[in-house]
Short mmCIF file of C-alpha atoms and ligand atoms in Angstrom, two decimals:
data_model
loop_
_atom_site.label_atom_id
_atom_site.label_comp_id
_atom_site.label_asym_id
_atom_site.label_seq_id
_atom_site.Cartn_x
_atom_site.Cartn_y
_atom_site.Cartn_z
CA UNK S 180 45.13 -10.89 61.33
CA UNK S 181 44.51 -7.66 63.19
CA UNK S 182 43.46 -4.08 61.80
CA UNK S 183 46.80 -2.99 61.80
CA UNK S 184 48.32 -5.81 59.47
CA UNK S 185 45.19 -5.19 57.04
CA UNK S 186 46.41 -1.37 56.80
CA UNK S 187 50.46 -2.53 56.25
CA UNK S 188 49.54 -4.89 53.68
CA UNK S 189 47.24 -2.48 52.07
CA UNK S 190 49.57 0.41 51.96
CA UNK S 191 52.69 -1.74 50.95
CA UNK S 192 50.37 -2.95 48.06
CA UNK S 193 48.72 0.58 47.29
CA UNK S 194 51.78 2.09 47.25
CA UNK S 195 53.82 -0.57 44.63
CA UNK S 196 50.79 -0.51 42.07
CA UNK S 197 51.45 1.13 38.69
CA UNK S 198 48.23 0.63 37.27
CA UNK S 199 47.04 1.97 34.22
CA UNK S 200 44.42 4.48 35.17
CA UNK S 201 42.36 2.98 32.95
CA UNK S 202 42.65 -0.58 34.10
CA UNK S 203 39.62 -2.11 35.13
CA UNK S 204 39.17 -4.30 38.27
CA UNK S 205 35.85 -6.16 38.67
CA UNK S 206 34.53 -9.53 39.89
CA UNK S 207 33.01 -12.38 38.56
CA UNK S 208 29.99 -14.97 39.00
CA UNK S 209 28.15 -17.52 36.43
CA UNK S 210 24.65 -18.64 36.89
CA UNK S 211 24.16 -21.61 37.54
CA UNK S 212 26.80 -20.80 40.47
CA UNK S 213 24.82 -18.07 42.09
CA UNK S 214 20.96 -17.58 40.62
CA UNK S 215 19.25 -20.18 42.39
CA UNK S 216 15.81 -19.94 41.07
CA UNK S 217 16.25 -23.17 39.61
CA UNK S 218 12.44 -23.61 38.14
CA UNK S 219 11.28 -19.86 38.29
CA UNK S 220 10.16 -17.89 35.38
CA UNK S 221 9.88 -20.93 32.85
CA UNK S 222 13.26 -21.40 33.27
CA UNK S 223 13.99 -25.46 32.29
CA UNK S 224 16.38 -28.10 33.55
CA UNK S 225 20.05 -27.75 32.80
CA UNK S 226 22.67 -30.43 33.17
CA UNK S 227 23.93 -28.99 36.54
CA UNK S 228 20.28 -29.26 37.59
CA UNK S 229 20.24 -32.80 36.83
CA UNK S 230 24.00 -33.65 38.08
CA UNK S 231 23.04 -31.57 41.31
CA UNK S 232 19.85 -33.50 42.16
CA UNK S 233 21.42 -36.81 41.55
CA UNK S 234 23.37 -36.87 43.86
CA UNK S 235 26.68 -35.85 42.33
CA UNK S 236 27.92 -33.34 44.57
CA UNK S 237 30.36 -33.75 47.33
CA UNK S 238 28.27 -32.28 50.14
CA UNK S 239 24.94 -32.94 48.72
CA UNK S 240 23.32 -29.44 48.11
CA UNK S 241 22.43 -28.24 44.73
CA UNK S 242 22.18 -24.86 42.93
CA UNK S 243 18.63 -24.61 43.65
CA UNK S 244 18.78 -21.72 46.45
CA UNK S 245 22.13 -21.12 46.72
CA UNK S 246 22.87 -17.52 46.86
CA UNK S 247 19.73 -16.64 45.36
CA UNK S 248 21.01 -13.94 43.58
CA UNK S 249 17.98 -14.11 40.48
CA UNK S 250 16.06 -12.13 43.07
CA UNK S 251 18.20 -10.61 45.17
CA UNK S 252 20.52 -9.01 42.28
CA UNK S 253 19.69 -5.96 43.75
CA UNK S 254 21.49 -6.24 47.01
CA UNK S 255 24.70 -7.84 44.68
CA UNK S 256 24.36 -4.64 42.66
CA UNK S 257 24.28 -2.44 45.81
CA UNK S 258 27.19 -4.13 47.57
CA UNK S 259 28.84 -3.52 44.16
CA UNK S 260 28.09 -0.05 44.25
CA UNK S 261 29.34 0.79 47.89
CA UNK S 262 33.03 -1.41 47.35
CA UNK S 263 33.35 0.88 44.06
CA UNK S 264 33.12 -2.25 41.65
CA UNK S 265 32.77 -0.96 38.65
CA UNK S 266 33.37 -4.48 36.32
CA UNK S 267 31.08 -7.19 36.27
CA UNK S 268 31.35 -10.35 35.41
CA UNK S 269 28.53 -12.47 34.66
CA UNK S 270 27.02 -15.22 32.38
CA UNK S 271 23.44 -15.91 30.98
CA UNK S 272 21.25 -19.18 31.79
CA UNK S 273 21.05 -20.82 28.20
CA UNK S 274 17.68 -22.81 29.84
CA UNK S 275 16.14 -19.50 30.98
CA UNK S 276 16.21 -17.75 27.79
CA UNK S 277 15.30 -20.74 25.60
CA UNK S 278 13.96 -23.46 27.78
CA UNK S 279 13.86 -26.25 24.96
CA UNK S 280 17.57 -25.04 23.92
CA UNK S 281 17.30 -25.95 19.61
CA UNK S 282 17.30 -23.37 17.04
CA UNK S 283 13.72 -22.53 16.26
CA UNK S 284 12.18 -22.91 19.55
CA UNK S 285 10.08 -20.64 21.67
CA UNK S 286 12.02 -17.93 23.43
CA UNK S 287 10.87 -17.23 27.37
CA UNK S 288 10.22 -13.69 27.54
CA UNK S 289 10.32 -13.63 31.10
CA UNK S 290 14.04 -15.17 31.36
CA UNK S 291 14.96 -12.17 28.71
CA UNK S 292 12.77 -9.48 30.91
CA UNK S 293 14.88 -10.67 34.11
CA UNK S 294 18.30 -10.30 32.64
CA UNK S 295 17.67 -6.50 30.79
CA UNK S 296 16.43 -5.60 33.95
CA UNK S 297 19.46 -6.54 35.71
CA UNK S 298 21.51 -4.99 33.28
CA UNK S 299 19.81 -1.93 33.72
CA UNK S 300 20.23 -1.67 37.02
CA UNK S 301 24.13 -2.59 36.75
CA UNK S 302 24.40 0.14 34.20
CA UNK S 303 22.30 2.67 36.61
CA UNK S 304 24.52 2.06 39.45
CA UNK S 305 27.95 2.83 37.30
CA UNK S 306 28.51 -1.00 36.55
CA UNK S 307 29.53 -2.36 33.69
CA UNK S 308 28.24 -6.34 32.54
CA UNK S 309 30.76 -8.43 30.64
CA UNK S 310 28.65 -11.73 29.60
CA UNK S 311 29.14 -15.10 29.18
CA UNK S 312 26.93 -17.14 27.24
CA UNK S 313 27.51 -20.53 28.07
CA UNK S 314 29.62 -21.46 31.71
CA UNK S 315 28.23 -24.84 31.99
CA UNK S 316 24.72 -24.96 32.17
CA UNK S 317 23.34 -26.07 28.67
CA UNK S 318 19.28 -27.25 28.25
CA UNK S 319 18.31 -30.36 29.68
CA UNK S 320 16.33 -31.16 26.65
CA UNK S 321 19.65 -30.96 24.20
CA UNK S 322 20.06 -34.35 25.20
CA UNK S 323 16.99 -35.61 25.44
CA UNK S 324 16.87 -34.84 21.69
CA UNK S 325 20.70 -35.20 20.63
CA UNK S 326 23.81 -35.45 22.46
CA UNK S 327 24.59 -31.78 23.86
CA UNK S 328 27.59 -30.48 23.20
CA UNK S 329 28.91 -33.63 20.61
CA UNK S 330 25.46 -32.81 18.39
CA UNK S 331 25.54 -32.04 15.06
CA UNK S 332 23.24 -29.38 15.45
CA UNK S 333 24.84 -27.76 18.45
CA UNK S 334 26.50 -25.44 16.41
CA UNK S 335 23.57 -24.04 15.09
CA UNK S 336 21.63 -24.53 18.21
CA UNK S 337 24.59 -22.29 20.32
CA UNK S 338 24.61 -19.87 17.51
CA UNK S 339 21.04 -19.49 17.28
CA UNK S 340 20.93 -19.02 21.26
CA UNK S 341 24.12 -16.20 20.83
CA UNK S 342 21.96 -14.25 18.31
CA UNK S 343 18.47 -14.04 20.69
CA UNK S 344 21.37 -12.61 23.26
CA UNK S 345 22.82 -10.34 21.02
CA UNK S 346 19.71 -9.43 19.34
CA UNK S 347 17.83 -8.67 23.38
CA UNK S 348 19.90 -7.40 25.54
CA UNK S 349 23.23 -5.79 22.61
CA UNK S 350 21.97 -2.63 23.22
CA UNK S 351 22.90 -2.85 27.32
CA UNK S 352 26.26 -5.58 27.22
CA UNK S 353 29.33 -4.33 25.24
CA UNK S 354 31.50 -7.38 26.66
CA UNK S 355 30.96 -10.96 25.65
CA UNK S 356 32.67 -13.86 25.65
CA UNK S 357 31.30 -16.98 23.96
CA UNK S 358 32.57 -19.63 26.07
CA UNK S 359 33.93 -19.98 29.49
CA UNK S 360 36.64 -22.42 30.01
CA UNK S 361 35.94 -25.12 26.40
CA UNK S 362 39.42 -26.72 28.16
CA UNK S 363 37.25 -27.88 30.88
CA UNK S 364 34.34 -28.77 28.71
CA UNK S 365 35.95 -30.62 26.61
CA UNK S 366 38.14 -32.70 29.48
CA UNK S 367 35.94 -32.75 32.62
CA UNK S 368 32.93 -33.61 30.63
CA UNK S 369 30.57 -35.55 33.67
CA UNK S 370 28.97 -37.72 30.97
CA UNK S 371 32.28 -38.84 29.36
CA UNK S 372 34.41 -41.67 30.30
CA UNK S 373 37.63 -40.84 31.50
CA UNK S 374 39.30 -43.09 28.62
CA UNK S 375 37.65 -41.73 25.78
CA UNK S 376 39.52 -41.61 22.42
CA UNK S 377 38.24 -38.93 20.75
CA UNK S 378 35.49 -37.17 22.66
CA UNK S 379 37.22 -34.57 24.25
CA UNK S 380 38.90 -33.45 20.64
CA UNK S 381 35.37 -33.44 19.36
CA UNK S 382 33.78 -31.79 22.18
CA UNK S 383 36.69 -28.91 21.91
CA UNK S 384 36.12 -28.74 17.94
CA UNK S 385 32.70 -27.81 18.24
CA UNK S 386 33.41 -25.45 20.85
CA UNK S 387 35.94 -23.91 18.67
CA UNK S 388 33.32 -23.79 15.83
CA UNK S 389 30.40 -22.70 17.76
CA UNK S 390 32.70 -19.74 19.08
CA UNK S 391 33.71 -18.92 15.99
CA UNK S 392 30.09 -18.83 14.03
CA UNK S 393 28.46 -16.59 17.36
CA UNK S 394 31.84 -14.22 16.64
CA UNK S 395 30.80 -14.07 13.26
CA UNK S 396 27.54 -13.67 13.55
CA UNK S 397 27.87 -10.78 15.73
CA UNK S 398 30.13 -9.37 13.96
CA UNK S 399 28.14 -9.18 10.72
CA UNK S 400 24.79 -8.80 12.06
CA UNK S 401 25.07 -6.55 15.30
CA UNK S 402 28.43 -5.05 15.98
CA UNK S 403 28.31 -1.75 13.78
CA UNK S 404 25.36 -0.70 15.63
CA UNK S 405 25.90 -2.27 18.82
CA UNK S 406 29.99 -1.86 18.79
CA UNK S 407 30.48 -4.08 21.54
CA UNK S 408 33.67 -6.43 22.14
CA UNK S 409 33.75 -10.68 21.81
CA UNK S 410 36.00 -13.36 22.46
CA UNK S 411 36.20 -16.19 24.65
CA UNK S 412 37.44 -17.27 28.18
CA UNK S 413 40.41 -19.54 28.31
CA UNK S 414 41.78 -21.11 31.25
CA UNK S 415 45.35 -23.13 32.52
CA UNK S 416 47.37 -23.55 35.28
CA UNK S 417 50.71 -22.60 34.94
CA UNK S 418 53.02 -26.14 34.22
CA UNK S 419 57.12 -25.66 35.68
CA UNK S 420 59.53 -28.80 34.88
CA UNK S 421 59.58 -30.60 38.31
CA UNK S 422 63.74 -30.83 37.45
CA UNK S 423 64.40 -27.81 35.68
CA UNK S 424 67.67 -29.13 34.29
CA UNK S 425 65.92 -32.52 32.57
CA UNK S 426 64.89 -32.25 29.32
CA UNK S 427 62.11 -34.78 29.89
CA UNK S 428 60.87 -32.38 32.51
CA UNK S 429 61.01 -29.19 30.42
CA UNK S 430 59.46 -31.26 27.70
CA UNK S 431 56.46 -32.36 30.01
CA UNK S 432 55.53 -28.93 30.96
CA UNK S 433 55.40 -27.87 27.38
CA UNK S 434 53.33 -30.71 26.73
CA UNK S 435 50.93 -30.02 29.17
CA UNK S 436 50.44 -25.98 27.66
CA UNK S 437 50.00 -27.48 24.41
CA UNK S 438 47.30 -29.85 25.51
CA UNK S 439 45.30 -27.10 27.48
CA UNK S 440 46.04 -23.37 26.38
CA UNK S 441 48.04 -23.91 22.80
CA UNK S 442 44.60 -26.25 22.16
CA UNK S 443 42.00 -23.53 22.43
CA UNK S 444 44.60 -20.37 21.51
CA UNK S 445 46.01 -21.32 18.36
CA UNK S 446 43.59 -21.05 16.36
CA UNK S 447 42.49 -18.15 17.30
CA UNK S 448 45.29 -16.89 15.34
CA UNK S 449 45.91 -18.83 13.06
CA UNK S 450 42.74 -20.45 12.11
CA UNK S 451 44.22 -24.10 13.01
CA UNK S 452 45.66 -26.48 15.88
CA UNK S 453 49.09 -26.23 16.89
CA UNK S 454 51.27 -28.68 14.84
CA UNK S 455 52.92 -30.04 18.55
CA UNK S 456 49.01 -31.37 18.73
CA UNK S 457 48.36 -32.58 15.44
CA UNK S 458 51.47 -34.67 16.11
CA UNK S 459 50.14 -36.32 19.51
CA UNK S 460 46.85 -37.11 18.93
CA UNK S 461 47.17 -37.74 15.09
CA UNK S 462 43.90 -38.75 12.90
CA UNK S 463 42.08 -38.31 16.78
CA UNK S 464 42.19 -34.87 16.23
CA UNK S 465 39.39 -33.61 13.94
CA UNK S 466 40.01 -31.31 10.69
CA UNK S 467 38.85 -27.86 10.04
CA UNK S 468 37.50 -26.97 6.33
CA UNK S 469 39.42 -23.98 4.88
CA UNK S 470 36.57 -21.49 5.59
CA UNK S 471 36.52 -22.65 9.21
CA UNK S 472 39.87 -22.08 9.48
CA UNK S 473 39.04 -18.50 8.09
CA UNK S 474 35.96 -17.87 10.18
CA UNK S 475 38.47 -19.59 13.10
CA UNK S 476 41.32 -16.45 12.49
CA UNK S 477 40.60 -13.22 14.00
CA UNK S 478 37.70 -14.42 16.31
CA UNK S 479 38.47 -12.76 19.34
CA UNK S 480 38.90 -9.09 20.53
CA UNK S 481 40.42 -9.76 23.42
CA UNK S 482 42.47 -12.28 25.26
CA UNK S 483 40.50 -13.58 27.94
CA UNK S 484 42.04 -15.88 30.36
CA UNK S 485 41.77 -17.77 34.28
CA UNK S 486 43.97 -18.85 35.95
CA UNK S 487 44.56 -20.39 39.54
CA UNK S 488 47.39 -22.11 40.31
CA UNK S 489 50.57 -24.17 39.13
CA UNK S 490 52.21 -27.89 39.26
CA UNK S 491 55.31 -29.33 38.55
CA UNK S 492 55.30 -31.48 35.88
CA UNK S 493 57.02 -34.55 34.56
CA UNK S 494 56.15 -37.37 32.39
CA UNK S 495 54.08 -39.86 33.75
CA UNK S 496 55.46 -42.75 31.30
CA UNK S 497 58.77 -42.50 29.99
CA UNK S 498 59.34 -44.58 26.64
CA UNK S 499 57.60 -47.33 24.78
CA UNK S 500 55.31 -48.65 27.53
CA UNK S 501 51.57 -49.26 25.78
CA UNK S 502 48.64 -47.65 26.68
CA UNK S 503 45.24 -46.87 25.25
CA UNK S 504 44.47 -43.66 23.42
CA UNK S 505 42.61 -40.93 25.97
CA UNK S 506 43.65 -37.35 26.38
CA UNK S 507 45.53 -38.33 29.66
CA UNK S 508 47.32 -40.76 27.96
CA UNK S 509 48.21 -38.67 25.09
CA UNK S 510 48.98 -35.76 27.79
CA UNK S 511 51.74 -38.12 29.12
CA UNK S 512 52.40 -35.81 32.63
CA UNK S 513 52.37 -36.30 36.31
CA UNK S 514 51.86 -33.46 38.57
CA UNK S 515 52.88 -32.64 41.99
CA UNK S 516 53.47 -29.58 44.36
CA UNK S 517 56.81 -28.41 46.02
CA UNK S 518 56.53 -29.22 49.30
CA UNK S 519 57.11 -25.29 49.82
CA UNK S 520 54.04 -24.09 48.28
CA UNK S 521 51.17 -22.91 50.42
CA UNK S 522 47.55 -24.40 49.44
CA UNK S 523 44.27 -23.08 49.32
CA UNK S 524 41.12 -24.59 50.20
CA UNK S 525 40.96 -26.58 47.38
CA UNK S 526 44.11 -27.96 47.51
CA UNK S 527 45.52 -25.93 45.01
CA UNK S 528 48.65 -24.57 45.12
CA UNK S 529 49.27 -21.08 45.80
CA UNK S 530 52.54 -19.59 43.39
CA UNK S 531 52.31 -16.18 42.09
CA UNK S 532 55.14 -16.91 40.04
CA UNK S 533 52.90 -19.56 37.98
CA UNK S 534 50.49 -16.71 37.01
CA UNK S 535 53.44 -14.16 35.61
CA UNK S 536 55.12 -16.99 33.75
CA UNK S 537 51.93 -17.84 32.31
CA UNK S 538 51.10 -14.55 31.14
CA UNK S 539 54.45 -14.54 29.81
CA UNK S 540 53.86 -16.67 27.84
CA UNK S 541 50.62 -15.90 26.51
CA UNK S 542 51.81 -12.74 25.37
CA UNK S 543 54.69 -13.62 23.73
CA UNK S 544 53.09 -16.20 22.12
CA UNK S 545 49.84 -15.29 21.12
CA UNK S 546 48.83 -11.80 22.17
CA UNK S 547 52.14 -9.67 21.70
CA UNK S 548 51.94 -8.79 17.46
CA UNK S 549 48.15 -9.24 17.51
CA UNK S 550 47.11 -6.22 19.19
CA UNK S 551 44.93 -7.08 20.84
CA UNK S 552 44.67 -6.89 24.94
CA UNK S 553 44.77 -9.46 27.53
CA UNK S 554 42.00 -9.21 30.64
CA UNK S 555 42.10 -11.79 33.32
CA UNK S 556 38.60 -12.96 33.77
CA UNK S 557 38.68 -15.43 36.70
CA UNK S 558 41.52 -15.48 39.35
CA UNK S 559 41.22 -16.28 43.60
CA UNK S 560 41.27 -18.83 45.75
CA UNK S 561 38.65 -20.96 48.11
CA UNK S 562 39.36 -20.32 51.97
CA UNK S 563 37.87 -22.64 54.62
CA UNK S 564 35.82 -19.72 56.51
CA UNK S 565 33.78 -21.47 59.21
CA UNK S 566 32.27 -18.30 60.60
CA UNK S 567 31.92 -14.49 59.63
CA UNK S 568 34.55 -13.74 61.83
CA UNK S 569 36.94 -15.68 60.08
CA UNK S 570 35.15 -14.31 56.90
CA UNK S 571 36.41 -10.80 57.87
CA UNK S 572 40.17 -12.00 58.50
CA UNK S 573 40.20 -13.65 55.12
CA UNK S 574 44.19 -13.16 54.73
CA UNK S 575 45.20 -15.98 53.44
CA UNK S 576 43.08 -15.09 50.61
CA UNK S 577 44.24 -11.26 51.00
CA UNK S 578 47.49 -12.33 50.82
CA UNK S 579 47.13 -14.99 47.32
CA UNK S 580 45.07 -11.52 45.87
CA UNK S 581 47.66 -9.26 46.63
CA UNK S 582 50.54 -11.21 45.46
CA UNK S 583 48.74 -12.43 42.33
CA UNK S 584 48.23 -8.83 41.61
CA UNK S 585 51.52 -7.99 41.93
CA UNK S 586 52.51 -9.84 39.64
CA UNK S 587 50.26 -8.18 36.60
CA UNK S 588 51.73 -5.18 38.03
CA UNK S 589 55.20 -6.87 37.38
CA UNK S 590 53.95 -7.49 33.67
CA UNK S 591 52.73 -4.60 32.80
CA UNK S 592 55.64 -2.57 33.68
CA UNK S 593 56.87 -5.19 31.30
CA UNK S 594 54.91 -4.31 28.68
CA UNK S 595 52.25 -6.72 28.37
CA UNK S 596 49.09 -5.34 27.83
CA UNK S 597 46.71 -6.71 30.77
CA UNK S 598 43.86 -3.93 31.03
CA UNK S 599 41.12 -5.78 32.86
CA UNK S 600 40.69 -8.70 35.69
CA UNK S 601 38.40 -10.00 38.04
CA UNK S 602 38.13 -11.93 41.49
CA UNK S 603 36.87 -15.00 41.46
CA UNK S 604 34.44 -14.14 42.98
CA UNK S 605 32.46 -11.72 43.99
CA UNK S 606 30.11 -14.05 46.03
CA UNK S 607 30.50 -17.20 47.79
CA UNK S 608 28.60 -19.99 45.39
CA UNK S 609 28.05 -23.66 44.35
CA UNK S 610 31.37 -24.85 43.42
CA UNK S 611 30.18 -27.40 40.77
CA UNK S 612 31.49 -31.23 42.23
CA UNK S 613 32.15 -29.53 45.82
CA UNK S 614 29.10 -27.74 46.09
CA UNK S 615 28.66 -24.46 49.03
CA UNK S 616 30.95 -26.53 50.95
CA UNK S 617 34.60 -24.23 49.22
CA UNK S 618 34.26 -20.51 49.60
CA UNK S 619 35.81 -18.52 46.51
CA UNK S 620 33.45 -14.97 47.40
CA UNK S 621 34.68 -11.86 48.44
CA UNK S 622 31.63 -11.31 49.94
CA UNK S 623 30.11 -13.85 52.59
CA UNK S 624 27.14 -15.90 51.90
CA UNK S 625 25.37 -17.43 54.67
CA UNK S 626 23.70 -19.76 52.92
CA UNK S 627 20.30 -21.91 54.09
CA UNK S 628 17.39 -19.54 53.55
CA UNK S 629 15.81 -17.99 50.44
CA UNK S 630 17.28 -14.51 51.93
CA UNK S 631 20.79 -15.75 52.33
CA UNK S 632 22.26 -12.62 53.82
CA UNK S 633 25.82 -11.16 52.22
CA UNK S 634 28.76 -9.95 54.09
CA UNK S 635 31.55 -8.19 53.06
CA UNK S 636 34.62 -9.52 53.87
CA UNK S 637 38.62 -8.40 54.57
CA UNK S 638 39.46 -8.76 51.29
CA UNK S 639 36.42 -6.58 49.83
CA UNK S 640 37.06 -4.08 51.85
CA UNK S 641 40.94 -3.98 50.83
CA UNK S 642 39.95 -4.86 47.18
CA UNK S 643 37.91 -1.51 47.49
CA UNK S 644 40.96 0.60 48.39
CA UNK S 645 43.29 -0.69 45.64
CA UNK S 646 40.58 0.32 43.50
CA UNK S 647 40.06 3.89 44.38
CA UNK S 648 43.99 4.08 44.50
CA UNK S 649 44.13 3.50 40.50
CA UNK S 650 40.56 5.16 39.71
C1 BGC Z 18 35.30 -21.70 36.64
C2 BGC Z 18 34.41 -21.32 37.79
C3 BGC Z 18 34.85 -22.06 39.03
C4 BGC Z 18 36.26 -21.62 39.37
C5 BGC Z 18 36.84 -22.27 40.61
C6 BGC Z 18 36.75 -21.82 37.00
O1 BGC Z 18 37.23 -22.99 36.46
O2 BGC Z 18 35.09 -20.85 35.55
O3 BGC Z 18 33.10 -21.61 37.44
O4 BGC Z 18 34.00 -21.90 40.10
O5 BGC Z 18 37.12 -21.95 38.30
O6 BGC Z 18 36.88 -23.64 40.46
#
């Protein structure tokens, strides 16, 4: 792509957007993803630590270096600064603030010391920090002594771990979001095996539960003096019948929303599962008490939600066959791409129409009598960038941005009240199974030394305009 195609497609864009002025565009990271630092400052092992150095990951490398961004947040905040990125997404290192992870045990003042000093210097250089508290990386030692995230006592343990957050660094982070992604959790779980039962319904429980205690908590103990903002961070593709005139197909697709964002979104709400899910998975499914269900309703401020891409969907079995009881059994779908659609790096498929229709849909399910706002916390796509040249011409990834953003413009106009979202992401960073080898950033890491240096790329640069054109 030339200069001149750059300046088209920004000015076509520019000129269609009818953004709020007050919408907010930002970027986001997690930890484990970007930090590096992996034994610095008393921080302990995490589970990505361990998966990482045992040889897990599809290219080999590990979160260890990576960006390096635990001592070079500076240079992200300055980058930041100059691209007029005002919105930060970010999320704590559970092992750096409490190494041993249970309630009760000794907090590492230096892991606390490094994150208020990078939220100061956000804050100093006009930047806002919206915080998640768990994106993957829990304490090593939570399963040395219990199970992780199927404990009994994680519940207490997270909450415990929410309130040190809270209680450090409330008076700097007005944004935060519990979990990121408990779909994923619950489903992609490394340690579980793929024909589990019941462990994925247990693992989402007590993510719903542990959500909803750190809401309340916060909301009791900190939020009239603090007066900062929580929810949580839900994610799904977007699911279209593969035959839009079969009923089995139409059927499938619903299925598959049920089973990922009705799951996690209902009872929010309502303070229980959807009934299309008590129905599938039956006595599976655990059972909230009547005052979880109360401490369930009301527990988020805001919808938050990532998304990426879209399948077709149809159902993988069609009657009476038998099979054993796992949540890809009870799912029931196949998935496939039109031939059509355009894929990323990632192999994911690139259909702007997916994102609308599943904002849509949020909203008029969930979000649209509630009052509550939508932001879109996560949202990009991984380009296969072998040099910074190609870096610079990222427009395949210009163009997936731009039409992705389009269509919030679309829903808005609408109606729907979307006031926030972020790139994923601002840097390139270990991409969990696939490690540095899939490049999500809009900025360029060359990665290999303990100074990996950052470059901006096309997309940066153009995200930078669209966001002085709405400031
Ligand atoms: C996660 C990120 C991840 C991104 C791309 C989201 O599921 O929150 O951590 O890197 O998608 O896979």
């Amino acid at each position: 792509m030339g200069p001149g195609y750059l300046v088209l497609a920004l000015l076509l864009v520019v000129a269609q957007a009818k953004f709020p002025a007050k919408f907010s565009f930002g970027a986001s990271t997690a930890a484990y993803q970007i930090e590096g630092a992996w034994l610095q400052d008393n921080k302990s092992m995490s589970n990505w630590d361990n998966i990482a150095h045992s040889s897990m990951i599809g290219d080999n490398t590990t979160g260890d270096v990576v960006c390096n961004s635990y001592n070079l947040y500076h240079k992200d905040i300055a980058i930041m600064k100059e691209y007029g990125i005002k919105h930060y997404r970010m999320s704590i290192s559970w092992p750096r603030i409490l190494p041993f992870g249970f309630a009760g045990s000794a907090v590492n003042m230096k892991g606390v010391e490094h994150y208020r000093d990078l939220f100061r210097e956000l804050l100093k250089a006009g930047i806002t920090p919206y915080v998640t508290l768990f994106h993957s990386d829990l304490p090593s030692y939570l399963f040395i002594i219990g199970t992780g995230l199927t404990d009994p006592d994680f519940v207490n343990d997270f909450t415990n771990y929410a309130d040190i957050c809270y209680k450090y660094f409330g008076d700097l982070v007005k944004y935060w979001f519990t979990f990121n992604e408990p779909w994923c959790a619950a489903v992609f779980d490394p340690t579980e095996p793929q024909e589990e039962p019941t462990r994925p319904y247990l693992i989402g429980h007590q993510l719903l539960l542990a959500h909803a205690s750190a809401v309340d908590l916060y909301r009791r103990k900190y939020k009239t003096e603090q007066k900062g903002m929580i929810g949580w961070v839900l994610n799904s593709e977007m699911f279209f019948p593969k035959d839009p005139s079969k009923k089995a197909d139409i059927d499938a697709a619903d299925r598959a929303l049920t089973m990922q964002i009705d799951w996690f979104s209902e009872p929010l709400f309502t303070g229980d599962y959807p009934q299309k899910l008590k129905d599938i998975v039956k006595d599976r499914l655990p059972k909230f008490t009547g005052a979880q269900r109360d401490m369930l309703k009301g527990s988020a401020d805001f919808y938050a939600l990532n998304h990426y891409f879209t399948f077709l969907t149809e159902p993988e079995r069609v009657s009476g066959e038998k099979v054993g009881e796992s949540f890809w059994n009870d799912r029931n779908i196949k998935t496939s791409f039109d031939p059509a659609w355009k894929l990323t790096d990632t192999y994911w498929s690139i259909v702007p129409e997916g994102f609308y229709g599943l904002i849509k849909r949020v909203h008029d399910k969930w979000v649209k009598d509630s009052g509550i706002e939508i932001y879109i916390t996560e949202n990009g796509a991984a380009i296969n960038e072998m040099n910074i040249t190609a870096a610079n011409n990222d427009k395949v990834r210009l163009d997936y941005l731009q039409r992705y953003i389009s269509m919030l413009d679309k829903a808005i106009t609408e109606g729907v009240r979307i006031t926030k979202y972020f790139i994923w992401s601002l840097l390139d960073n270990f991409e969990w199974g696939s490690g540095v080898s899939k490049r999500f950033g809009i900025i360029r890491v060359e990665y290999g030394t303990d100074n990996p240096q950052r470059i901006p790329k096309g997309s940066l640069k153009w995200y930078s305009e669209l966001i002085k054109s709405v400031a």
